[in-house]
Amino acid sequence: MSRWIGRTFTSDAGWNLLETLVDIGDRMAGSDGERRGAEATRDALESVGARNARLEEFDVQGWTRGDSAIRAGDSTQDCIALPRSPAESAEGEFVDLGYGLPSDFEDNDVEGKVVMVASNVPSHYDRFIHRREKYYYAVEGGAAAFVFRNHVEGCLPPTGSVGTEDDPIGDVPAVGVSKEVGSRLARRWEGETVVVEVDAEIYDATSRNVHAELGPDTDDRVLVTSHVDAHDIAEGAMDNGAGTAMVVEMARALAEREDELDTRVHFVAFGAEEVGLDGSNHMASVTDHDSIKAIVNNDGVVRGRTLSFYTHGFEELDEAAHDVAETLDHPVTTIPKQGPHSDHWPFVQWGVPGYHVMSETGDEGRGWGHTFADTLDKLDVRDLREQAVLLTDLAVHLASDEFAVAHKDPEEIVAALEAEDQAAGMKVIGDWPYDE
């Protein structure tokens, strides 16, 4: 074991790909940069020994941002459009709804108003409320426009998609503003008329999933995944260049340990995750779910040193993560709750065992993610290598004939979502796939 660990601690395979991805520039879904990122990932997987490295194309709605602004009084306040926002101009009375909790919308009349909400939730609140859920509450309430205020200091307006290609969002423009701009708007223009302007281009485009494999050619497989695309305003180093770099580093290490694999390991770097999990939804729609033994989805790794795993109530996955951590004498955190916000979810929602692998940062919410500050300088190659050791050993463990985990009945996932108070929000944003 020690030899492959030593080589992982000196490998540059994953980090070199990460540098390549961030230097491409814009990797927005359906863009030329995303295509180049997918091709670089395919080539990197092939170079480390994975077989049948290939691209799979699928249709996606392209979206390119133009200029956006908030006109307040005689001033123009900086903002950025949120992806999938319509190209519209709207005006109305400005109202700050604080965190934008469901109760905030229930207790306030937002019809015809420009509504601002924060990107976080109170520390005592029992669940995270996604940006899209807050946006849909505003749309359902008849708001004229939606303003998403960052809770992180640093003059960093947040981005992040609203709506989906299959669920048009109408004519309500959506923008992100920094914490500082949001505070200024609330202080100076609460109750006053403001104008929100969004310019964007919407068109037909093509995205790609990257595939490659290692191990025996079994019917069953362990998926090791990430996503290649990133928001256009930054390098996308943390979200999710690091996850794709991890997939390549794991492939390199697993190629050394291929004779230990009892089950095929299928690597997938998805396209178009940031605009509605389009790449993983596409794969899930054409894949036999029973063939997937388990999923290791890397989205949020390397940002901090300690790995954290959403295990979605699969006790065997929880135990496997801790067993590997104990063997390698390295702490990890497991979270048994459902996590419906990354590329594992189109499979897990139907009962496929899966992890969402992240890392602890000590920050609330996304931190630097989805802002101009998502840059390579905030990551450390040592964390990538160290985490690759744990995740490679975990993949070998999952691929062993000695490891077994049963798929759940979708009704169990439904019950968990309802128990965790996530069902109502998912229904609001159109992410509830189950029959009522």
Short mmCIF file of C-alpha atoms in Angstrom, two decimals:
data_model
loop_
_atom_site.label_atom_id
_atom_site.label_comp_id
_atom_site.label_asym_id
_atom_site.label_seq_id
_atom_site.Cartn_x
_atom_site.Cartn_y
_atom_site.Cartn_z
CA MET A 1 0.00 0.00 0.00
CA SER A 2 2.72 2.46 0.92
CA ARG A 3 4.15 2.69 -2.62
CA TRP A 4 0.95 3.93 -4.27
CA ILE A 5 0.41 6.35 -1.39
CA GLY A 6 3.90 7.73 -1.86
CA ARG A 7 3.36 8.16 -5.57
CA THR A 8 0.05 9.91 -4.92
CA PHE A 9 1.81 12.36 -2.62
CA THR A 10 4.22 13.26 -5.42
CA SER A 11 1.78 13.13 -8.34
CA ASP A 12 0.99 16.22 -10.40
CA ALA A 13 -1.64 14.58 -12.61
CA GLY A 14 -4.69 16.06 -10.92
CA TRP A 15 -3.13 19.43 -10.15
CA ASN A 16 -1.87 19.84 -13.71
CA LEU A 17 -5.40 19.31 -15.01
CA LEU A 18 -6.71 21.78 -12.44
CA GLU A 19 -4.30 24.43 -13.73
CA THR A 20 -5.37 23.65 -17.29
CA LEU A 21 -9.04 24.05 -16.41
CA VAL A 22 -8.70 27.36 -14.59
CA ASP A 23 -6.53 28.79 -17.37
CA ILE A 24 -9.21 28.07 -19.98
CA GLY A 25 -11.36 30.89 -18.66
CA ASP A 26 -15.12 30.73 -19.13
CA ARG A 27 -16.41 27.14 -18.72
CA MET A 28 -20.10 28.04 -18.65
CA ALA A 29 -22.44 25.23 -19.72
CA GLY A 30 -22.58 24.94 -23.49
CA SER A 31 -19.63 27.26 -24.06
CA ASP A 32 -16.47 26.63 -26.05
CA GLY A 33 -14.55 26.78 -22.78
CA GLU A 34 -16.63 23.96 -21.32
CA ARG A 35 -15.91 21.90 -24.45
CA ARG A 36 -12.17 22.53 -24.07
CA GLY A 37 -12.37 21.58 -20.39
CA ALA A 38 -14.13 18.33 -21.25
CA GLU A 39 -11.54 17.50 -23.89
CA ALA A 40 -8.68 18.23 -21.47
CA THR A 41 -10.32 15.99 -18.86
CA ARG A 42 -10.76 13.17 -21.38
CA ASP A 43 -7.10 13.44 -22.39
CA ALA A 44 -5.97 13.50 -18.75
CA LEU A 45 -7.97 10.37 -17.91
CA GLU A 46 -6.48 8.59 -20.89
CA SER A 47 -2.96 9.70 -19.97
CA VAL A 48 -3.21 8.21 -16.45
CA GLY A 49 -4.27 4.81 -17.76
CA ALA A 50 -8.07 4.84 -17.82
CA ARG A 51 -9.53 3.07 -20.83
CA ASN A 52 -12.15 4.11 -23.35
CA ALA A 53 -11.88 7.80 -22.49
CA ARG A 54 -14.59 9.52 -24.49
CA LEU A 55 -17.05 12.39 -24.76
CA GLU A 56 -20.83 12.05 -24.85
CA GLU A 57 -22.71 15.05 -26.22
CA PHE A 58 -26.19 16.23 -25.24
CA ASP A 59 -28.31 19.29 -25.92
CA VAL A 60 -28.45 22.11 -23.41
CA GLN A 61 -29.84 25.62 -23.25
CA GLY A 62 -26.99 28.10 -23.57
CA TRP A 63 -27.03 31.34 -21.61
CA THR A 64 -24.56 34.21 -21.92
CA ARG A 65 -24.67 37.18 -19.60
CA GLY A 66 -24.65 40.76 -20.80
CA ASP A 67 -24.66 43.94 -18.74
CA SER A 68 -26.93 44.26 -15.71
CA ALA A 69 -27.71 47.11 -13.36
CA ILE A 70 -29.89 48.28 -10.51
CA ARG A 71 -31.03 51.90 -10.95
CA ALA A 72 -31.78 53.43 -7.56
CA GLY A 73 -32.42 57.15 -7.27
CA ASP A 74 -29.78 58.90 -9.35
CA SER A 75 -27.29 56.04 -8.86
CA THR A 76 -26.42 52.78 -10.57
CA GLN A 77 -25.61 49.90 -8.21
CA ASP A 78 -23.35 47.05 -9.31
CA CYS A 79 -24.90 43.63 -9.83
CA ILE A 80 -24.56 40.54 -12.02
CA ALA A 81 -27.30 38.54 -13.70
CA LEU A 82 -28.11 35.10 -12.34
CA PRO A 83 -27.85 32.38 -15.03
CA ARG A 84 -31.13 31.51 -16.70
CA SER A 85 -32.50 34.92 -15.74
CA PRO A 86 -34.58 36.32 -18.59
CA ALA A 87 -33.33 39.41 -20.39
CA GLU A 88 -35.84 41.83 -18.89
CA SER A 89 -36.17 45.20 -17.21
CA ALA A 90 -38.51 45.63 -14.25
CA GLU A 91 -39.25 48.25 -11.66
CA GLY A 92 -40.99 48.24 -8.35
CA GLU A 93 -40.82 49.14 -4.68
CA PHE A 94 -37.67 47.77 -3.11
CA VAL A 95 -38.16 45.43 -0.14
CA ASP A 96 -35.53 43.57 1.86
CA LEU A 97 -36.89 40.22 3.09
CA GLY A 98 -33.79 39.33 5.09
CA TYR A 99 -33.01 35.65 4.80
CA GLY A 100 -35.94 35.00 2.46
CA LEU A 101 -37.36 32.12 4.49
CA PRO A 102 -40.73 30.67 3.48
CA SER A 103 -42.30 32.54 6.41
CA ASP A 104 -40.80 35.82 5.17
CA PHE A 105 -42.68 35.44 1.91
CA GLU A 106 -45.85 34.28 3.66
CA ASP A 107 -45.83 37.32 5.96
CA ASN A 108 -45.16 39.94 3.27
CA ASP A 109 -46.93 41.03 0.10
CA VAL A 110 -44.26 41.03 -2.62
CA GLU A 111 -46.52 41.50 -5.65
CA GLY A 112 -44.99 44.03 -8.03
CA LYS A 113 -41.99 44.60 -5.78
CA VAL A 114 -38.24 44.19 -6.19
CA VAL A 115 -37.41 41.59 -3.56
CA MET A 116 -33.96 41.13 -1.99
CA VAL A 117 -32.99 38.04 0.04
CA ALA A 118 -29.72 36.84 1.56
CA SER A 119 -27.66 33.90 0.35
CA ASN A 120 -27.64 32.21 3.77
CA VAL A 121 -30.12 31.10 6.42
CA PRO A 122 -30.07 31.69 10.20
CA SER A 123 -27.71 29.45 12.14
CA HIS A 124 -30.61 28.00 14.11
CA TYR A 125 -32.68 27.16 11.02
CA ASP A 126 -33.23 23.45 10.45
CA ARG A 127 -32.34 23.29 6.76
CA PHE A 128 -30.55 25.10 3.96
CA ILE A 129 -32.80 26.98 1.54
CA HIS A 130 -31.42 26.98 -1.96
CA ARG A 131 -31.26 30.15 -4.05
CA ARG A 132 -33.73 28.71 -6.56
CA GLU A 133 -36.28 28.05 -3.85
CA LYS A 134 -36.13 31.66 -2.70
CA TYR A 135 -36.42 32.83 -6.29
CA TYR A 136 -39.51 30.71 -6.91
CA TYR A 137 -41.17 32.06 -3.77
CA ALA A 138 -40.63 35.52 -5.23
CA VAL A 139 -42.02 34.48 -8.62
CA GLU A 140 -45.06 32.82 -7.05
CA GLY A 141 -45.69 35.97 -5.02
CA GLY A 142 -45.75 38.11 -8.15
CA ALA A 143 -42.49 39.96 -7.54
CA ALA A 144 -41.25 42.26 -10.28
CA ALA A 145 -37.57 41.30 -9.81
CA PHE A 146 -35.31 39.23 -7.56
CA VAL A 147 -32.09 40.43 -5.88
CA PHE A 148 -29.80 37.83 -4.27
CA ARG A 149 -27.47 39.37 -1.67
CA ASN A 150 -24.23 37.68 -0.67
CA HIS A 151 -23.67 37.13 3.07
CA VAL A 152 -19.88 37.06 2.56
CA GLU A 153 -17.95 40.33 2.82
CA GLY A 154 -15.57 41.49 0.11
CA CYS A 155 -17.66 43.25 -2.56
CA LEU A 156 -18.45 39.88 -4.17
CA PRO A 157 -21.81 39.54 -5.93
CA PRO A 158 -22.88 35.89 -6.01
CA THR A 159 -23.96 34.00 -9.10
CA GLY A 160 -25.97 30.79 -9.48
CA SER A 161 -28.75 29.63 -11.76
CA VAL A 162 -32.45 30.25 -11.32
CA GLY A 163 -35.04 28.18 -13.10
CA THR A 164 -34.32 25.27 -15.40
CA GLU A 165 -34.52 24.71 -19.13
CA ASP A 166 -37.61 22.51 -18.65
CA ASP A 167 -39.30 24.93 -16.25
CA PRO A 168 -39.27 28.44 -17.77
CA ILE A 169 -39.18 31.24 -15.27
CA GLY A 170 -41.21 33.82 -17.09
CA ASP A 171 -40.22 37.47 -17.08
CA VAL A 172 -38.85 38.02 -13.56
CA PRO A 173 -35.22 39.22 -13.87
CA ALA A 174 -32.76 37.97 -11.23
CA VAL A 175 -29.46 39.51 -10.16
CA GLY A 176 -26.81 39.00 -7.50
CA VAL A 177 -25.36 41.81 -5.39
CA SER A 178 -22.54 41.93 -2.90
CA LYS A 179 -23.19 42.15 0.82
CA GLU A 180 -22.05 45.76 0.72
CA VAL A 181 -24.32 46.78 -2.17
CA GLY A 182 -27.23 44.93 -0.57
CA SER A 183 -26.71 46.75 2.71
CA ARG A 184 -26.65 50.07 0.85
CA LEU A 185 -29.83 49.27 -1.04
CA ALA A 186 -31.65 48.31 2.16
CA ARG A 187 -30.44 51.40 4.02
CA ARG A 188 -31.11 54.01 1.34
CA TRP A 189 -33.89 52.71 -0.88
CA GLU A 190 -36.16 50.48 1.23
CA GLY A 191 -39.70 51.35 0.13
CA GLU A 192 -38.48 53.39 -2.85
CA THR A 193 -38.88 52.51 -6.54
CA VAL A 194 -35.85 50.89 -8.15
CA VAL A 195 -35.25 49.42 -11.61
CA VAL A 196 -33.53 46.08 -12.30
CA GLU A 197 -32.11 45.58 -15.79
CA VAL A 198 -30.76 42.28 -17.15
CA ASP A 199 -29.28 41.68 -20.59
CA ALA A 200 -28.60 38.05 -21.57
CA GLU A 201 -28.57 35.82 -24.63
CA ILE A 202 -30.40 32.47 -24.60
CA TYR A 203 -29.78 29.92 -27.36
CA ASP A 204 -29.45 26.23 -28.23
CA ALA A 205 -26.08 24.72 -27.30
CA THR A 206 -24.22 21.46 -26.75
CA SER A 207 -22.60 20.15 -23.57
CA ARG A 208 -20.60 16.99 -22.91
CA ASN A 209 -20.08 14.31 -20.30
CA VAL A 210 -16.61 12.78 -20.06
CA HIS A 211 -16.42 9.01 -19.52
CA ALA A 212 -13.60 6.53 -18.84
CA GLU A 213 -13.20 3.20 -17.02
CA LEU A 214 -10.87 0.97 -15.04
CA GLY A 215 -11.12 -2.52 -13.60
CA PRO A 216 -12.88 -5.64 -14.80
CA ASP A 217 -15.64 -5.37 -17.40
CA THR A 218 -18.44 -6.16 -14.96
CA ASP A 219 -22.09 -5.29 -15.42
CA ASP A 220 -22.07 -3.52 -12.06
CA ARG A 221 -20.02 -0.38 -11.59
CA VAL A 222 -18.92 2.20 -9.07
CA LEU A 223 -19.31 5.75 -10.38
CA VAL A 224 -16.61 8.30 -9.54
CA THR A 225 -17.87 11.70 -10.67
CA SER A 226 -17.46 15.48 -10.76
CA HIS A 227 -18.49 18.32 -13.07
CA VAL A 228 -16.37 20.19 -15.59
CA ASP A 229 -18.46 23.33 -16.08
CA ALA A 230 -18.12 26.41 -13.91
CA HIS A 231 -19.68 29.83 -13.65
CA ASP A 232 -18.24 32.30 -16.13
CA ILE A 233 -17.27 35.01 -13.64
CA ALA A 234 -14.29 33.16 -12.10
CA GLU A 235 -11.77 30.37 -12.62
CA GLY A 236 -14.02 27.73 -11.10
CA ALA A 237 -11.09 26.29 -9.15
CA MET A 238 -13.07 25.16 -6.10
CA ASP A 239 -16.37 24.66 -7.95
CA ASN A 240 -15.56 22.39 -9.49
CA GLY A 241 -12.13 22.22 -11.07
CA ALA A 242 -10.84 20.58 -7.91
CA GLY A 243 -13.47 17.84 -8.11
CA THR A 244 -12.52 17.00 -11.68
CA ALA A 245 -8.83 17.07 -10.73
CA MET A 246 -9.71 14.60 -7.97
CA VAL A 247 -11.36 12.24 -10.46
CA VAL A 248 -8.17 12.22 -12.55
CA GLU A 249 -5.92 11.76 -9.50
CA MET A 250 -8.09 8.88 -8.32
CA ALA A 251 -7.95 7.33 -11.78
CA ARG A 252 -4.16 7.54 -11.76
CA ALA A 253 -3.94 5.84 -8.37
CA LEU A 254 -6.59 3.24 -9.21
CA ALA A 255 -4.72 2.34 -12.39
CA GLU A 256 -1.89 1.21 -10.11
CA ARG A 257 -4.34 -0.84 -8.05
CA GLU A 258 -6.46 -2.16 -10.88
CA ASP A 259 -5.86 -5.78 -9.91
CA GLU A 260 -7.59 -5.04 -6.56
CA LEU A 261 -10.83 -3.96 -8.24
CA ASP A 262 -13.59 -6.57 -8.27
CA THR A 263 -16.07 -4.18 -9.87
CA ARG A 264 -15.68 -1.80 -12.79
CA VAL A 265 -15.00 1.82 -11.84
CA HIS A 266 -16.69 4.25 -14.21
CA PHE A 267 -15.36 7.82 -14.16
CA VAL A 268 -17.72 10.58 -15.28
CA ALA A 269 -17.03 14.31 -15.39
CA PHE A 270 -20.42 15.83 -16.09
CA GLY A 271 -21.24 18.90 -18.12
CA ALA A 272 -23.81 21.57 -17.32
CA GLU A 273 -24.14 20.91 -13.58
CA GLU A 274 -24.43 24.56 -12.66
CA VAL A 275 -27.58 25.14 -14.71
CA GLY A 276 -29.71 22.32 -13.34
CA LEU A 277 -27.67 19.08 -13.21
CA ASP A 278 -28.25 18.66 -16.96
CA GLY A 279 -25.35 16.28 -17.61
CA SER A 280 -26.13 13.92 -14.77
CA ASN A 281 -29.85 14.07 -15.52
CA HIS A 282 -29.04 13.07 -19.08
CA MET A 283 -26.94 10.11 -17.98
CA ALA A 284 -29.50 9.04 -15.38
CA SER A 285 -32.21 9.02 -18.05
CA VAL A 286 -30.33 6.52 -20.24
CA THR A 287 -28.68 4.36 -17.54
CA ASP A 288 -29.86 1.22 -15.78
CA HIS A 289 -29.80 2.36 -12.16
CA ASP A 290 -29.55 -1.21 -10.93
CA SER A 291 -26.11 -1.43 -12.56
CA ILE A 292 -24.71 1.25 -10.24
CA LYS A 293 -23.33 -0.19 -7.03
CA ALA A 294 -22.43 3.18 -5.51
CA ILE A 295 -21.52 6.75 -6.45
CA VAL A 296 -18.63 8.89 -5.21
CA ASN A 297 -19.47 12.41 -6.40
CA ASN A 298 -16.69 14.96 -5.87
CA ASP A 299 -18.11 18.48 -5.68
CA GLY A 300 -16.54 20.68 -3.04
CA VAL A 301 -13.39 18.68 -2.25
CA VAL A 302 -9.98 20.31 -1.58
CA ARG A 303 -11.50 23.58 -0.32
CA GLY A 304 -10.70 22.44 3.22
CA ARG A 305 -8.50 19.68 4.61
CA THR A 306 -11.12 17.42 6.21
CA LEU A 307 -13.47 15.52 3.91
CA SER A 308 -17.21 15.47 4.60
CA PHE A 309 -19.63 12.98 3.09
CA TYR A 310 -23.37 13.31 2.59
CA THR A 311 -24.42 9.66 2.87
CA HIS A 312 -28.18 10.03 2.23
CA GLY A 313 -29.14 7.60 4.96
CA PHE A 314 -27.10 4.66 3.59
CA GLU A 315 -25.55 3.25 6.75
CA GLU A 316 -23.13 1.05 4.79
CA LEU A 317 -21.71 4.15 3.07
CA ASP A 318 -21.32 5.90 6.40
CA GLU A 319 -19.46 2.90 7.83
CA ALA A 320 -17.26 2.56 4.74
CA ALA A 321 -16.11 6.18 4.94
CA HIS A 322 -15.22 5.83 8.62
CA ASP A 323 -13.54 2.47 8.09
CA VAL A 324 -11.22 3.94 5.46
CA ALA A 325 -10.57 7.01 7.59
CA GLU A 326 -9.68 4.82 10.56
CA THR A 327 -7.37 2.65 8.48
CA LEU A 328 -5.52 5.71 7.20
CA ASP A 329 -5.73 7.53 10.56
CA HIS A 330 -7.39 10.59 9.08
CA PRO A 331 -10.62 12.23 10.33
CA VAL A 332 -13.71 12.58 8.17
CA THR A 333 -17.24 13.82 8.77
CA THR A 334 -20.38 12.04 7.61
CA ILE A 335 -23.80 13.65 7.22
CA PRO A 336 -26.69 11.18 6.98
CA LYS A 337 -29.13 13.69 5.48
CA GLN A 338 -30.29 14.01 1.87
CA GLY A 339 -28.29 16.41 -0.30
CA PRO A 340 -30.25 17.14 -3.49
CA HIS A 341 -27.93 19.72 -5.03
CA SER A 342 -25.24 18.01 -7.09
CA ASP A 343 -24.68 15.36 -9.75
CA HIS A 344 -25.25 12.33 -7.53
CA TRP A 345 -28.86 13.35 -6.98
CA PRO A 346 -30.46 12.28 -10.30
CA PHE A 347 -29.44 8.74 -9.27
CA VAL A 348 -29.77 8.90 -5.47
CA GLN A 349 -33.32 10.26 -5.73
CA TRP A 350 -34.32 6.85 -7.10
CA GLY A 351 -32.52 4.93 -4.37
CA VAL A 352 -29.02 4.48 -5.81
CA PRO A 353 -26.42 4.51 -2.97
CA GLY A 354 -24.28 7.60 -3.28
CA TYR A 355 -21.97 10.06 -1.57
CA HIS A 356 -21.70 13.77 -2.13
CA VAL A 357 -18.08 14.36 -1.13
CA MET A 358 -17.15 17.84 0.05
CA SER A 359 -14.66 19.31 2.52
CA GLU A 360 -14.99 21.36 5.66
CA THR A 361 -13.99 25.01 5.36
CA GLY A 362 -15.30 26.51 8.58
CA ASP A 363 -17.25 29.03 6.51
CA GLU A 364 -21.00 29.40 6.29
CA GLY A 365 -22.49 28.47 2.94
CA ARG A 366 -20.39 28.52 -0.23
CA GLY A 367 -17.76 30.94 1.03
CA TRP A 368 -15.78 32.03 -2.05
CA GLY A 369 -17.80 29.76 -4.30
CA HIS A 370 -20.01 31.25 -7.02
CA THR A 371 -18.09 34.55 -6.83
CA PHE A 372 -15.18 36.23 -8.61
CA ALA A 373 -12.98 34.90 -5.79
CA ASP A 374 -13.22 31.21 -6.76
CA THR A 375 -9.58 31.09 -7.83
CA LEU A 376 -6.72 28.61 -7.76
CA ASP A 377 -4.66 30.45 -5.14
CA LYS A 378 -7.13 29.38 -2.44
CA LEU A 379 -6.40 25.67 -2.96
CA ASP A 380 -3.41 23.60 -1.86
CA VAL A 381 -1.96 20.69 -3.83
CA ARG A 382 -1.24 18.90 -0.52
CA ASP A 383 -4.96 18.73 0.25
CA LEU A 384 -5.68 17.32 -3.19
CA ARG A 385 -3.08 14.59 -2.77
CA GLU A 386 -4.06 13.74 0.80
CA GLN A 387 -7.74 13.49 -0.02
CA ALA A 388 -6.98 11.47 -3.14
CA VAL A 389 -5.40 8.81 -0.92
CA LEU A 390 -8.57 8.47 1.17
CA LEU A 391 -10.94 8.54 -1.78
CA THR A 392 -8.90 6.05 -3.78
CA ASP A 393 -8.92 3.61 -0.88
CA LEU A 394 -12.66 4.21 -0.51
CA ALA A 395 -13.23 3.43 -4.19
CA VAL A 396 -11.31 0.17 -3.86
CA HIS A 397 -13.39 -0.66 -0.79
CA LEU A 398 -16.67 0.03 -2.60
CA ALA A 399 -15.56 -2.01 -5.62
CA SER A 400 -14.74 -5.04 -3.48
CA ASP A 401 -16.93 -8.12 -3.63
CA GLU A 402 -16.90 -8.04 0.17
CA PHE A 403 -18.72 -4.70 0.24
CA ALA A 404 -22.47 -4.69 -0.27
CA VAL A 405 -25.05 -1.93 -0.04
CA ALA A 406 -28.67 -2.31 -1.04
CA HIS A 407 -30.53 0.22 -3.16
CA LYS A 408 -33.37 1.98 -1.37
CA ASP A 409 -36.97 2.04 -2.46
CA PRO A 410 -37.67 5.59 -3.72
CA GLU A 411 -40.38 5.80 -1.06
CA GLU A 412 -37.62 5.75 1.55
CA ILE A 413 -35.96 8.75 -0.11
CA VAL A 414 -39.33 10.53 -0.23
CA ALA A 415 -39.89 9.86 3.48
CA ALA A 416 -36.43 11.18 4.33
CA LEU A 417 -36.95 14.36 2.31
CA GLU A 418 -40.26 14.97 4.02
CA ALA A 419 -38.81 14.27 7.47
CA GLU A 420 -36.00 16.74 6.78
CA ASP A 421 -38.48 19.39 5.59
CA GLN A 422 -36.93 19.45 2.12
CA ALA A 423 -39.91 18.19 0.14
CA ALA A 424 -41.94 21.40 0.13
CA GLY A 425 -39.09 23.46 -1.28
CA MET A 426 -38.28 20.89 -3.96
CA LYS A 427 -41.90 20.94 -5.08
CA VAL A 428 -41.85 24.72 -5.34
CA ILE A 429 -38.87 24.73 -7.70
CA GLY A 430 -40.02 21.78 -9.78
CA ASP A 431 -37.40 19.34 -8.53
CA TRP A 432 -39.91 16.85 -7.10
CA PRO A 433 -39.93 13.86 -9.49
CA TYR A 434 -42.25 11.63 -7.51
CA ASP A 435 -45.93 10.99 -8.14
CA GLU A 436 -48.18 12.56 -5.58
#
